[in-house]
PDB file of N, CA and C in Angstrom:
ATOM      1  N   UNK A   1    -127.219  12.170 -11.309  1.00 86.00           N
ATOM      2  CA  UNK A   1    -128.167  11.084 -11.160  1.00 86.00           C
ATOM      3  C   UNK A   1    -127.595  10.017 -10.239  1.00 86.00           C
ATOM      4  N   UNK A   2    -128.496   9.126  -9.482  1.00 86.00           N
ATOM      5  CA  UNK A   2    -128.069   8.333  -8.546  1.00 86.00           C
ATOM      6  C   UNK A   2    -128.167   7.256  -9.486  1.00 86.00           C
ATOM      7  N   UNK A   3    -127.787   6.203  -8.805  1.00 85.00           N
ATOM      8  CA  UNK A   3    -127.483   4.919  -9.767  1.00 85.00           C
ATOM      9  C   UNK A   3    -128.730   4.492 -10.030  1.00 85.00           C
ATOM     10  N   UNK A   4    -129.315   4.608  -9.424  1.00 88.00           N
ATOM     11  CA  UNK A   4    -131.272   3.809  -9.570  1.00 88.00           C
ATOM     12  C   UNK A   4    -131.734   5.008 -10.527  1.00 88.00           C
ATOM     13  N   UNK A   5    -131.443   6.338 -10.550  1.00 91.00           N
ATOM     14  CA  UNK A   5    -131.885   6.777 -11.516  1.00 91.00           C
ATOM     15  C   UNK A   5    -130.971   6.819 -12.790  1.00 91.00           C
ATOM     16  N   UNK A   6    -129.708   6.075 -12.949  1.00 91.00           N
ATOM     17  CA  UNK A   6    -129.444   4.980 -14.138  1.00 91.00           C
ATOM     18  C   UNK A   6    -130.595   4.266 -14.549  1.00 91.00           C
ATOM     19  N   UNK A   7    -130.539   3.721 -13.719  1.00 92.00           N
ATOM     20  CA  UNK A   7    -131.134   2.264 -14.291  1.00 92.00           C
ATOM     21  C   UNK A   7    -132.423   2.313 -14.640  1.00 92.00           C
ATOM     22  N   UNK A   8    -133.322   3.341 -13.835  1.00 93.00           N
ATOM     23  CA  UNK A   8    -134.315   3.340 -14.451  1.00 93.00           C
ATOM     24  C   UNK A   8    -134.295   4.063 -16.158  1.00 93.00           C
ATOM     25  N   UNK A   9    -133.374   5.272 -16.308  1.00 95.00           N
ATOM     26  CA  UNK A   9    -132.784   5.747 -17.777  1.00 95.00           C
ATOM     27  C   UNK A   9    -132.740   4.279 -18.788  1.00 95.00           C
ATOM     28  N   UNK A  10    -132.021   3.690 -18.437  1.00 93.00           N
ATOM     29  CA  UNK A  10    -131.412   2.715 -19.650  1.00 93.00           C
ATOM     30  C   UNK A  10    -132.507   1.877 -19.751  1.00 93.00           C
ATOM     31  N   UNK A  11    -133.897   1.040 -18.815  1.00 94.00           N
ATOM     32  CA  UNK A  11    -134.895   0.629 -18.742  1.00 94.00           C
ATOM     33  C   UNK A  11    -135.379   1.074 -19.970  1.00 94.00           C
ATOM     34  N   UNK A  12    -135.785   2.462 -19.626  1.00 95.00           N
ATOM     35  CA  UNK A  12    -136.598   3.137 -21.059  1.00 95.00           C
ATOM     36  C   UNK A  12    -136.484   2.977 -22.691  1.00 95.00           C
ATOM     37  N   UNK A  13    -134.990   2.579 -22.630  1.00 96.00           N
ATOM     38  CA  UNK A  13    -134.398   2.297 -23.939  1.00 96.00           C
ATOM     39  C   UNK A  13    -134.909   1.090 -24.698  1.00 96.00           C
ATOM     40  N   UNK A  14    -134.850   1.427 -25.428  1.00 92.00           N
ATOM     41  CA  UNK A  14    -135.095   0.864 -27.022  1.00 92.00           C
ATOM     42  C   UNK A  14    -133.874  -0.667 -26.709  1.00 92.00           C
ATOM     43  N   UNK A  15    -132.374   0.065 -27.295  1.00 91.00           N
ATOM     44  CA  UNK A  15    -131.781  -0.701 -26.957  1.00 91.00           C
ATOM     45  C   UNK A  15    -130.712  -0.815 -25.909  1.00 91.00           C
ATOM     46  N   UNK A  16    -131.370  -1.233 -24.737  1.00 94.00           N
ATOM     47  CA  UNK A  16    -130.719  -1.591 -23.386  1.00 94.00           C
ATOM     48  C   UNK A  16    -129.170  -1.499 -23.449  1.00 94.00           C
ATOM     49  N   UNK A  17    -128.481  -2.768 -24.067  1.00 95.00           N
ATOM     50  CA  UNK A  17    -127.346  -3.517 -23.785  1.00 95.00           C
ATOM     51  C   UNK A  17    -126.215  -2.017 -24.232  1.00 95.00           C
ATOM     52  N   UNK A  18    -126.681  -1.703 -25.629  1.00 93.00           N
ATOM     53  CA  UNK A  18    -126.058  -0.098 -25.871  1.00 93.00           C
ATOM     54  C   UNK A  18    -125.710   0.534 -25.243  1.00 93.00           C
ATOM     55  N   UNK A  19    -126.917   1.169 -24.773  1.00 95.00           N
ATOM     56  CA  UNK A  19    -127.180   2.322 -23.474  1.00 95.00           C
ATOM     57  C   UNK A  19    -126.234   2.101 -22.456  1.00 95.00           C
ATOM     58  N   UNK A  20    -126.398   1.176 -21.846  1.00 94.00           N
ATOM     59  CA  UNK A  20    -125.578   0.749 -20.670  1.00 94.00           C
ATOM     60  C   UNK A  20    -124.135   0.904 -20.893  1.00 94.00           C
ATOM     61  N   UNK A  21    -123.591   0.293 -22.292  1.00 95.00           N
ATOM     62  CA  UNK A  21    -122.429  -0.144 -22.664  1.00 95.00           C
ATOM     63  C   UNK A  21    -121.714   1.384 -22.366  1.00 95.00           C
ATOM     64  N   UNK A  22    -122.369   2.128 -23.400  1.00 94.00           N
ATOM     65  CA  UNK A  22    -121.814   3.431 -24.199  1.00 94.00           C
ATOM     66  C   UNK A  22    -122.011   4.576 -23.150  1.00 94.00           C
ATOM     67  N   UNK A  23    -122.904   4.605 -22.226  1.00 95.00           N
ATOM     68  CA  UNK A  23    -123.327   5.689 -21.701  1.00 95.00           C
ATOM     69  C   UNK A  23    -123.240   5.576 -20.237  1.00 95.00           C
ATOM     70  N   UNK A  24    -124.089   4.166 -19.803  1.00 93.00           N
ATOM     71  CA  UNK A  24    -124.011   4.317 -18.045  1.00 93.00           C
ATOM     72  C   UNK A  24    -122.745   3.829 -17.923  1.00 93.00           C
ATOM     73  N   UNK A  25    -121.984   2.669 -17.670  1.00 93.00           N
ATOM     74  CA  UNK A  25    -121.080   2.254 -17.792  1.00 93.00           C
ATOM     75  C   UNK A  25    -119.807   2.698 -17.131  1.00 93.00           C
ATOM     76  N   UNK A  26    -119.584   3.989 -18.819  1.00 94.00           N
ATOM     77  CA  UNK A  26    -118.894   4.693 -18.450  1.00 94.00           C
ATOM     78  C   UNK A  26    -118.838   5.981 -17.324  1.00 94.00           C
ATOM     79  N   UNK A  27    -120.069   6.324 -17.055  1.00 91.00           N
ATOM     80  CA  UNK A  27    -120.498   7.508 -15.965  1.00 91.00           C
ATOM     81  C   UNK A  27    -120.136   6.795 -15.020  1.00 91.00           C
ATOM     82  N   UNK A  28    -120.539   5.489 -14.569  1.00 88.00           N
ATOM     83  CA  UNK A  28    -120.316   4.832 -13.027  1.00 88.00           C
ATOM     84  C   UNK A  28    -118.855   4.877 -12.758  1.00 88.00           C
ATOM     85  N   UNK A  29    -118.283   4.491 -14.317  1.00 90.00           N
ATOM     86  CA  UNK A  29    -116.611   4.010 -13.996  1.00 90.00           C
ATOM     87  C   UNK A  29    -116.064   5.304 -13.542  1.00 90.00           C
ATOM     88  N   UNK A  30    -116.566   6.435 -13.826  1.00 90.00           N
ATOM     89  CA  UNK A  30    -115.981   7.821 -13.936  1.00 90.00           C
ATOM     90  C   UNK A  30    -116.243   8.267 -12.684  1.00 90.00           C
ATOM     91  N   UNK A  31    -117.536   7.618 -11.828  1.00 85.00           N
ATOM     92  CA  UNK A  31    -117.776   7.978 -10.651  1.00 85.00           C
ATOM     93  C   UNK A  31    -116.799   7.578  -9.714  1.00 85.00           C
ATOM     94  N   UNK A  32    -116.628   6.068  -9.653  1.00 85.00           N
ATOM     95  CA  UNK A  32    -115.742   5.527  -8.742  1.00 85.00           C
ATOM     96  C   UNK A  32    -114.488   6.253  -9.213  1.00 85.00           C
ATOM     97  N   UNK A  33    -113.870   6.007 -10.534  1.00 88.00           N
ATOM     98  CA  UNK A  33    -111.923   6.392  -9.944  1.00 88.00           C
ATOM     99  C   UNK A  33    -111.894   8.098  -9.641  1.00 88.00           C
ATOM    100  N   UNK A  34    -112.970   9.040  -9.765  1.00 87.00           N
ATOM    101  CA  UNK A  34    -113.344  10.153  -9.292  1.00 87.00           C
ATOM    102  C   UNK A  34    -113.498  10.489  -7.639  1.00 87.00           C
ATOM    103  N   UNK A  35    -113.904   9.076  -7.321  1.00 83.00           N
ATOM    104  CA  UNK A  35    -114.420   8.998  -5.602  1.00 83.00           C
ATOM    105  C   UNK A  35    -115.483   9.553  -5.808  1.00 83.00           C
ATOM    106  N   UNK A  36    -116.361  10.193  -6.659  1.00 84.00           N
ATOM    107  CA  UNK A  36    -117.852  11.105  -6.621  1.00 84.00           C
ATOM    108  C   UNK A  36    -119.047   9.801  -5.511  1.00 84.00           C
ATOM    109  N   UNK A  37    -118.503   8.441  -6.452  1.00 76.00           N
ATOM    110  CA  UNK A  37    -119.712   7.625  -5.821  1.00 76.00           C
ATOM    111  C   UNK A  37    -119.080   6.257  -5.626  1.00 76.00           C
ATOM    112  N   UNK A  38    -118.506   5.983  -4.418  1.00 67.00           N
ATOM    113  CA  UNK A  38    -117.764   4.599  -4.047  1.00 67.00           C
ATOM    114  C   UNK A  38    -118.378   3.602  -3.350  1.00 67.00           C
ATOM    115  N   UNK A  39    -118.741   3.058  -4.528  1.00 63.00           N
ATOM    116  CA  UNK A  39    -119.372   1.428  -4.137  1.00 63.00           C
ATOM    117  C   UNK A  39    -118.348   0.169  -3.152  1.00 63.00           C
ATOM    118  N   UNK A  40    -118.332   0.981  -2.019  1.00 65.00           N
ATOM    119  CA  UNK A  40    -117.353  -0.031  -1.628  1.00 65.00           C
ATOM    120  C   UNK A  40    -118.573  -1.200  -1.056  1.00 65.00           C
ATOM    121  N   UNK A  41    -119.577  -1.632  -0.488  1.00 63.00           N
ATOM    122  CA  UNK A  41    -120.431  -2.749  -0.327  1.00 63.00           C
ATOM    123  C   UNK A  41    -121.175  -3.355  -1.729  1.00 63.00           C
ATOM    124  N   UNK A  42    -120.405  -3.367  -2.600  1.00 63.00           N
ATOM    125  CA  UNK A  42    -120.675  -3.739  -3.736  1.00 63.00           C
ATOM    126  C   UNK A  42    -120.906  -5.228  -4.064  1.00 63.00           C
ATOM    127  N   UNK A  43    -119.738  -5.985  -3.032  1.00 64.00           N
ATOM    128  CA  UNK A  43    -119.808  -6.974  -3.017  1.00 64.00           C
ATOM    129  C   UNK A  43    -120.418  -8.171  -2.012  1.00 64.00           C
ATOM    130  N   UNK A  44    -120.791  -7.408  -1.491  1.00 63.00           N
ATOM    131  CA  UNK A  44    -121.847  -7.903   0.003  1.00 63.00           C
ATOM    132  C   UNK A  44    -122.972  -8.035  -0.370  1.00 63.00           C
ATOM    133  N   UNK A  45    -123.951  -9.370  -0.491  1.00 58.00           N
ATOM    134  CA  UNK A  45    -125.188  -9.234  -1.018  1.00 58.00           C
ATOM    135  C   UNK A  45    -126.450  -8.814  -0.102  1.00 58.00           C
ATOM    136  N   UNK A  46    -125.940  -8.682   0.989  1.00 59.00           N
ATOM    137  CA  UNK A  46    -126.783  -7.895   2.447  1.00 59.00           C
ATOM    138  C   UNK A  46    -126.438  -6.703   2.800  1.00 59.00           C
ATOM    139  N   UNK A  47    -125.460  -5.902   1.827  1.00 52.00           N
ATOM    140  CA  UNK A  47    -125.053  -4.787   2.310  1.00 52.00           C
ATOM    141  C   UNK A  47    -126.122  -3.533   1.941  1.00 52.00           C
ATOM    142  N   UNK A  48    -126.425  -2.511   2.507  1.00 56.00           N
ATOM    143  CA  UNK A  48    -127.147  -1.133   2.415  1.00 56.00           C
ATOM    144  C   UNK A  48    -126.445  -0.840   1.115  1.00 56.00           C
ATOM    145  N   UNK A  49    -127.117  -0.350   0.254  1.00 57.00           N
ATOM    146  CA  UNK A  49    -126.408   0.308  -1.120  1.00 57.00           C
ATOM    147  C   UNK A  49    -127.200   1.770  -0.898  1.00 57.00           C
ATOM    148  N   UNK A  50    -126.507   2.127   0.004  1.00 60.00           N
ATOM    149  CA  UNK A  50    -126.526   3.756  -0.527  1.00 60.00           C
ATOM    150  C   UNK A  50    -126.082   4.279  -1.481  1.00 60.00           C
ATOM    151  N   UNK A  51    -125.112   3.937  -2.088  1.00 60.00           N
ATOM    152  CA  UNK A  51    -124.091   4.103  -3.532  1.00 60.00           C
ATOM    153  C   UNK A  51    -125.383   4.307  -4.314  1.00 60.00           C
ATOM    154  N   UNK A  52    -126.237   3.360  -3.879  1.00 69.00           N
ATOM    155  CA  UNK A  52    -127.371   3.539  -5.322  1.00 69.00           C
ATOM    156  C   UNK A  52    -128.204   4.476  -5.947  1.00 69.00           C
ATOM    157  N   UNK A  53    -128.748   4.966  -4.521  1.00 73.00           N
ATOM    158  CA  UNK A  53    -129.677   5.877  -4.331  1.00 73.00           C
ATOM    159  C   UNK A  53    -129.221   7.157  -3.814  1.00 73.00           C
ATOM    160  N   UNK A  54    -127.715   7.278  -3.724  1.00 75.00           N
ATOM    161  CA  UNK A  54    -127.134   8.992  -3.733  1.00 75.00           C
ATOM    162  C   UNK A  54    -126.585   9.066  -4.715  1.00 75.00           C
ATOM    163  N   UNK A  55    -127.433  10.977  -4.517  1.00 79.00           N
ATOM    164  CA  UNK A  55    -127.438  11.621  -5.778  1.00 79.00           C
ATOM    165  C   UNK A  55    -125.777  12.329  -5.777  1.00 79.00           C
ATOM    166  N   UNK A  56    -124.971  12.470  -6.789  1.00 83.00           N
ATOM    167  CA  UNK A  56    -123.352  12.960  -6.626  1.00 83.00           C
ATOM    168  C   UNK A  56    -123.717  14.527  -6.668  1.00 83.00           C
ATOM    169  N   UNK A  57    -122.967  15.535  -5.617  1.00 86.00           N
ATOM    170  CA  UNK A  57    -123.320  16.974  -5.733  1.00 86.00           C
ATOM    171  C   UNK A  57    -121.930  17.298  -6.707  1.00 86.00           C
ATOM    172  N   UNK A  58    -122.296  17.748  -7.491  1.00 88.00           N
ATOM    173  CA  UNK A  58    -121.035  18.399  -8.258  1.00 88.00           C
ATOM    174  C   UNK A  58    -121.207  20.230  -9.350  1.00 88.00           C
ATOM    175  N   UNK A  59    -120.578  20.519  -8.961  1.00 92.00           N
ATOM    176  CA  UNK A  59    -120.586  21.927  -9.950  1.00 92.00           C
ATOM    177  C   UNK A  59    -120.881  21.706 -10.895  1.00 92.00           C
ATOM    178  N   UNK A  60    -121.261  23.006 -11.893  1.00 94.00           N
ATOM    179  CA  UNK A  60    -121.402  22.546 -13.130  1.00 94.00           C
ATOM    180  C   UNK A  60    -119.999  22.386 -14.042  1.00 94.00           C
ATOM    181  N   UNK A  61    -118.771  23.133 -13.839  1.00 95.00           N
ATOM    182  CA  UNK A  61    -117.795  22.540 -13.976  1.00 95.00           C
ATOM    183  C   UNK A  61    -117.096  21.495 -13.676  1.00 95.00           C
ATOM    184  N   UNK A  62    -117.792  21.020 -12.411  1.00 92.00           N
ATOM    185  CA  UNK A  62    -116.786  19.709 -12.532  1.00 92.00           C
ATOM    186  C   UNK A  62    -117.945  18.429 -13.109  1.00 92.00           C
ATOM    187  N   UNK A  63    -119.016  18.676 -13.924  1.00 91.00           N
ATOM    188  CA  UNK A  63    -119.821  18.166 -14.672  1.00 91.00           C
ATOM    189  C   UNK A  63    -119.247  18.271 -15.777  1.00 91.00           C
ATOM    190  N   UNK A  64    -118.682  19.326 -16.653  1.00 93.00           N
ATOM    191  CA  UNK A  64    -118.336  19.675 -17.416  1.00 93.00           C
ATOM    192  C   UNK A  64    -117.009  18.795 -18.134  1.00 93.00           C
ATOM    193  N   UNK A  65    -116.310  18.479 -16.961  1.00 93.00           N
ATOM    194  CA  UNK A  65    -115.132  18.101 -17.100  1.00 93.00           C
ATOM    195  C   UNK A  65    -115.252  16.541 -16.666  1.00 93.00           C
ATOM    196  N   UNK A  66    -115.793  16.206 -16.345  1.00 92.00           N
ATOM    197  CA  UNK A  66    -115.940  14.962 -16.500  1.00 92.00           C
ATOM    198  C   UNK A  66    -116.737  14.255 -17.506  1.00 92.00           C
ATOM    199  N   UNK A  67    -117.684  14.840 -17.905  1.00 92.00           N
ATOM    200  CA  UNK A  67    -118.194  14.345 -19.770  1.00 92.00           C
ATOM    201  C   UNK A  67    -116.730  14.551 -20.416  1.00 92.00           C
ATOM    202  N   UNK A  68    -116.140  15.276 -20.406  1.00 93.00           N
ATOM    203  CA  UNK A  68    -115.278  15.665 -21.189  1.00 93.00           C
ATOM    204  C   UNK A  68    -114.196  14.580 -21.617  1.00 93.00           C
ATOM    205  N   UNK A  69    -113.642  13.989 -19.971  1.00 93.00           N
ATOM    206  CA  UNK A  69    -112.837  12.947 -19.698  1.00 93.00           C
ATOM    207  C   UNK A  69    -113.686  11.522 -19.989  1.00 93.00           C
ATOM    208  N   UNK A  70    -115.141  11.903 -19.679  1.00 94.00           N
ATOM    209  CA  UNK A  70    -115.335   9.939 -20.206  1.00 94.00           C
ATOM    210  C   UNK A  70    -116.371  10.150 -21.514  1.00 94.00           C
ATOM    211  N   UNK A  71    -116.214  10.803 -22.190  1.00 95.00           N
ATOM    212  CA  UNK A  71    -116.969  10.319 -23.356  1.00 95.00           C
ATOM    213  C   UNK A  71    -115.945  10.682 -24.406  1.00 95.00           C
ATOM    214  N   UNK A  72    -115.503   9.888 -25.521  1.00 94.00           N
ATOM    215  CA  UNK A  72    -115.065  10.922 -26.895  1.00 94.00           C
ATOM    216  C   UNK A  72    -115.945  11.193 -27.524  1.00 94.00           C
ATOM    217  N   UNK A  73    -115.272  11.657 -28.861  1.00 93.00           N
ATOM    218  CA  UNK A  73    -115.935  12.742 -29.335  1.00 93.00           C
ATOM    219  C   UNK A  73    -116.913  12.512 -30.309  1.00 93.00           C
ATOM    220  N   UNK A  74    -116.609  10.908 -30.720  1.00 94.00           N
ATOM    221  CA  UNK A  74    -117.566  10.161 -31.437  1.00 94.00           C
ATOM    222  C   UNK A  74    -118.571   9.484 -30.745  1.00 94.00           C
ATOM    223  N   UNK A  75    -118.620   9.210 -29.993  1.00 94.00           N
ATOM    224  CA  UNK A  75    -119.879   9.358 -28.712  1.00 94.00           C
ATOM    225  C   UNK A  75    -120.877   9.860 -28.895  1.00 94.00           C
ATOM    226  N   UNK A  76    -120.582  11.054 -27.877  1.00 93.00           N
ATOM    227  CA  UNK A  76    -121.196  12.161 -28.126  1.00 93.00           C
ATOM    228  C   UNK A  76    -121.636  12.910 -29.526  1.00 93.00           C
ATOM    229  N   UNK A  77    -121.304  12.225 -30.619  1.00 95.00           N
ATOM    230  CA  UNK A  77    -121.362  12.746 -32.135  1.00 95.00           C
ATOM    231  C   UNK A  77    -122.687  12.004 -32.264  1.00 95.00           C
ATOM    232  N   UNK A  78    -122.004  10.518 -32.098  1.00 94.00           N
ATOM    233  CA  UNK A  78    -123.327   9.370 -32.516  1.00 94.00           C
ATOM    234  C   UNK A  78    -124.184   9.504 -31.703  1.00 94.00           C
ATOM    235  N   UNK A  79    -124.722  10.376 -30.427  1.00 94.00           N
ATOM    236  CA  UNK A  79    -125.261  10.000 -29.902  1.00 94.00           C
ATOM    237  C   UNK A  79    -126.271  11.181 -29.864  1.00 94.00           C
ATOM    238  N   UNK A  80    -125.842  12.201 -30.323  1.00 94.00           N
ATOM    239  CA  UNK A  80    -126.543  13.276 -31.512  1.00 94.00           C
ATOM    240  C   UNK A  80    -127.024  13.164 -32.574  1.00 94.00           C
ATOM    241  N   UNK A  81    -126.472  12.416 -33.279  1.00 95.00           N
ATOM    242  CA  UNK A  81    -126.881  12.013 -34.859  1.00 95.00           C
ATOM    243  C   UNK A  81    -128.022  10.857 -34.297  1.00 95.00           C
ATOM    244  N   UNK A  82    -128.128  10.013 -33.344  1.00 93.00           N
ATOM    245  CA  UNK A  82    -129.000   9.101 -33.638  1.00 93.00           C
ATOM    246  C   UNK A  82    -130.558  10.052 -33.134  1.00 93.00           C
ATOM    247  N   UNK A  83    -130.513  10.974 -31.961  1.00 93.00           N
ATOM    248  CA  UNK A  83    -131.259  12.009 -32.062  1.00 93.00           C
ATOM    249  C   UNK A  83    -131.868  12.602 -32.956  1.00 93.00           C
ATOM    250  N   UNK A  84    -131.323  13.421 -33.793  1.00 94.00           N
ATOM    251  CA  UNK A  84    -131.592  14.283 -35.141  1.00 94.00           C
ATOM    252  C   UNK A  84    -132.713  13.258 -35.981  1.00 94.00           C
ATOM    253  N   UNK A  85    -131.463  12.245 -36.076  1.00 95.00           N
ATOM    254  CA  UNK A  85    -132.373  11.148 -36.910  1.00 95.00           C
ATOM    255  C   UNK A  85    -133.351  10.739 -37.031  1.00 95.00           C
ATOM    256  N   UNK A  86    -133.475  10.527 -35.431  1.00 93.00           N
ATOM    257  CA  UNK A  86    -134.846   9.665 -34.815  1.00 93.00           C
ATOM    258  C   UNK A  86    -135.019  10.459 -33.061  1.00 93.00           C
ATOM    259  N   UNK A  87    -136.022  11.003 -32.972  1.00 90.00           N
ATOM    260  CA  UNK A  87    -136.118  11.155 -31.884  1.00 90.00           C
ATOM    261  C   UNK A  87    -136.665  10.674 -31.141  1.00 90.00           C
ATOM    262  N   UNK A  88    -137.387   9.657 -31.494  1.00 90.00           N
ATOM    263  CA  UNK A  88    -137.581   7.978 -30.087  1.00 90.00           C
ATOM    264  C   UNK A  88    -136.319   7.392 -29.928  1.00 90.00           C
ATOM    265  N   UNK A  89    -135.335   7.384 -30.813  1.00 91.00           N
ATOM    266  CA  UNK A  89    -134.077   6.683 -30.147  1.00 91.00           C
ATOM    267  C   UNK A  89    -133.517   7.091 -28.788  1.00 91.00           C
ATOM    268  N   UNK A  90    -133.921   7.798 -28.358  1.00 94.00           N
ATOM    269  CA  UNK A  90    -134.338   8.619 -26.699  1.00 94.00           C
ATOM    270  C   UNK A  90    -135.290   8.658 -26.065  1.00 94.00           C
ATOM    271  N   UNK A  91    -135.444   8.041 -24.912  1.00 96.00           N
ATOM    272  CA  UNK A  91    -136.649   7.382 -23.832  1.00 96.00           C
ATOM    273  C   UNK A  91    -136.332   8.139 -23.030  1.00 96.00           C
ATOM    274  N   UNK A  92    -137.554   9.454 -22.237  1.00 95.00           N
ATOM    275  CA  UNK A  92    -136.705   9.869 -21.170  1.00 95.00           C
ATOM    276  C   UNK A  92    -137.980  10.416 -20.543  1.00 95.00           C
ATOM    277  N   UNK A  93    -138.325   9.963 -19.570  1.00 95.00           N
ATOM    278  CA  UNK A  93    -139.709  10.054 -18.334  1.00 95.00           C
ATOM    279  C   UNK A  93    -139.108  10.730 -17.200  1.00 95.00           C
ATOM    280  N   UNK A  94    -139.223  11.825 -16.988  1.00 95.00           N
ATOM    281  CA  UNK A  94    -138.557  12.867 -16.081  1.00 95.00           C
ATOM    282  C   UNK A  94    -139.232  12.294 -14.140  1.00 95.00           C
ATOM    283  N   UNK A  95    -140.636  12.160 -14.716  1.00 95.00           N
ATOM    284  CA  UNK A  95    -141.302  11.845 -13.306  1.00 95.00           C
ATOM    285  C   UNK A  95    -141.095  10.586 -12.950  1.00 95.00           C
ATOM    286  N   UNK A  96    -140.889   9.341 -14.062  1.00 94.00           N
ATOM    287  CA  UNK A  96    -140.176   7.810 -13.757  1.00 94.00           C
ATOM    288  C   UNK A  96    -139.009   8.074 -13.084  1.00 94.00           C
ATOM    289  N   UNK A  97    -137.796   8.313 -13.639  1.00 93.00           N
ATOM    290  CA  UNK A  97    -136.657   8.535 -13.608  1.00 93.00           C
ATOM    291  C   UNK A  97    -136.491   8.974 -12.277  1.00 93.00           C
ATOM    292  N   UNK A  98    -137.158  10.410 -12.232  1.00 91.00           N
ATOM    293  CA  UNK A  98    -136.506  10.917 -10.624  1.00 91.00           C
ATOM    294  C   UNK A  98    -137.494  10.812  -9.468  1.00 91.00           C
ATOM    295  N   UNK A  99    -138.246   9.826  -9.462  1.00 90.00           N
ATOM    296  CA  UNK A  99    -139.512   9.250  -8.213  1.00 90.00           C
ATOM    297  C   UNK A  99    -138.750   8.913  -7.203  1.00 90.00           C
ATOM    298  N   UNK A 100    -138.878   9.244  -5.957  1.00 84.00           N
ATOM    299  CA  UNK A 100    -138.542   8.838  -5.110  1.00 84.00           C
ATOM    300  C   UNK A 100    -138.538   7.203  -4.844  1.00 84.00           C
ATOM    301  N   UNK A 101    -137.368   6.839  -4.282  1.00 70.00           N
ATOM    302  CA  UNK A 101    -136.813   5.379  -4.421  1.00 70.00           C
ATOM    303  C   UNK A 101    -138.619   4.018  -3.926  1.00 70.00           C
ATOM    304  N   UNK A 102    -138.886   4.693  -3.096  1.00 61.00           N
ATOM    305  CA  UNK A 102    -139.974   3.585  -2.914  1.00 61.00           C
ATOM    306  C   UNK A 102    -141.119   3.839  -3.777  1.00 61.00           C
ATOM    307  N   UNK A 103    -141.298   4.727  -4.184  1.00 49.00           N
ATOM    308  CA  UNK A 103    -142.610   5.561  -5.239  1.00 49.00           C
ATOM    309  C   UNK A 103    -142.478   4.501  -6.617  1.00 49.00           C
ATOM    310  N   UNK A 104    -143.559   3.873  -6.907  1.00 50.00           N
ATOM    311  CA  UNK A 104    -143.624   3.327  -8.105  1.00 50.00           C
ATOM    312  C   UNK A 104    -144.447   4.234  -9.349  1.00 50.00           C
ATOM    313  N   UNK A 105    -143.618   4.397 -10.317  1.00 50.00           N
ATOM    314  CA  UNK A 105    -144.480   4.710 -11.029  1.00 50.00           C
ATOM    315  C   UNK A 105    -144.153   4.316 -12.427  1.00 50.00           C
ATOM    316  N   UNK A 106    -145.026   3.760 -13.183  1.00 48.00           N
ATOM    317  CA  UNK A 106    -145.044   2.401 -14.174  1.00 48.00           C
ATOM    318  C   UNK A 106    -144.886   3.413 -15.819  1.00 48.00           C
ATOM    319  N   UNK A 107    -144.021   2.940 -16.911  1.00 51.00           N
ATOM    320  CA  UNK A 107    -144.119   3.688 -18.036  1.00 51.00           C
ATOM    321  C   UNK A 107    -145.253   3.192 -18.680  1.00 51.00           C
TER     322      UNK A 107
END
């Protein structure tokens, strides 16, 4: 997922500040010290953010292995169990999410 299709993910949520904390957060941090996705105009408020809107190409192993490295295991536990539990505790609009960057389309 590209970073805009973060953000539109955690949007959907119930509870935002969570989501972000527990889940995007850590994917972005995992992107950069990975090099997958280097925000180097991050800090330029006129800069092109391509960072945002590219998508990272990666195997499915090296997908694999990077959940592996940024989530533990209670994470990924709780983040199953709140599933099972409740399955609105998961917001997930496939055609929102992956719309092309100028394409609006409203939940």
């Amino acid at each position: 997922m590209s970073w805009l299709q973060h953000e539109r993910l955690y949007i959907m949520q119930i509870n935002q500040e969570d989501f972000i904390k527990n889940y995007i957060k850590p994917i972005q941090h995992a992107h950069r010290i990975n090099g997958i996705i280097m925000p180097k105009d991050e800090n330029f408020f006129f800069a092109k953010r391509s960072y945002f809107v590219e998508e990272p190409i990666l195997s499915d192993k090296k997908v694999i292995e990077l959940i592996v490295a940024t989530f533990t295991t209670n994470i990924v536990t709780e983040f199953g169990f709140s599933i099972m539990i409740n399955i609105k505790s998961f917001n997930f609009n496939y055609d929102y999410i992956y719309s092309p960057e100028s394409e609006e389309i409203f939940i």
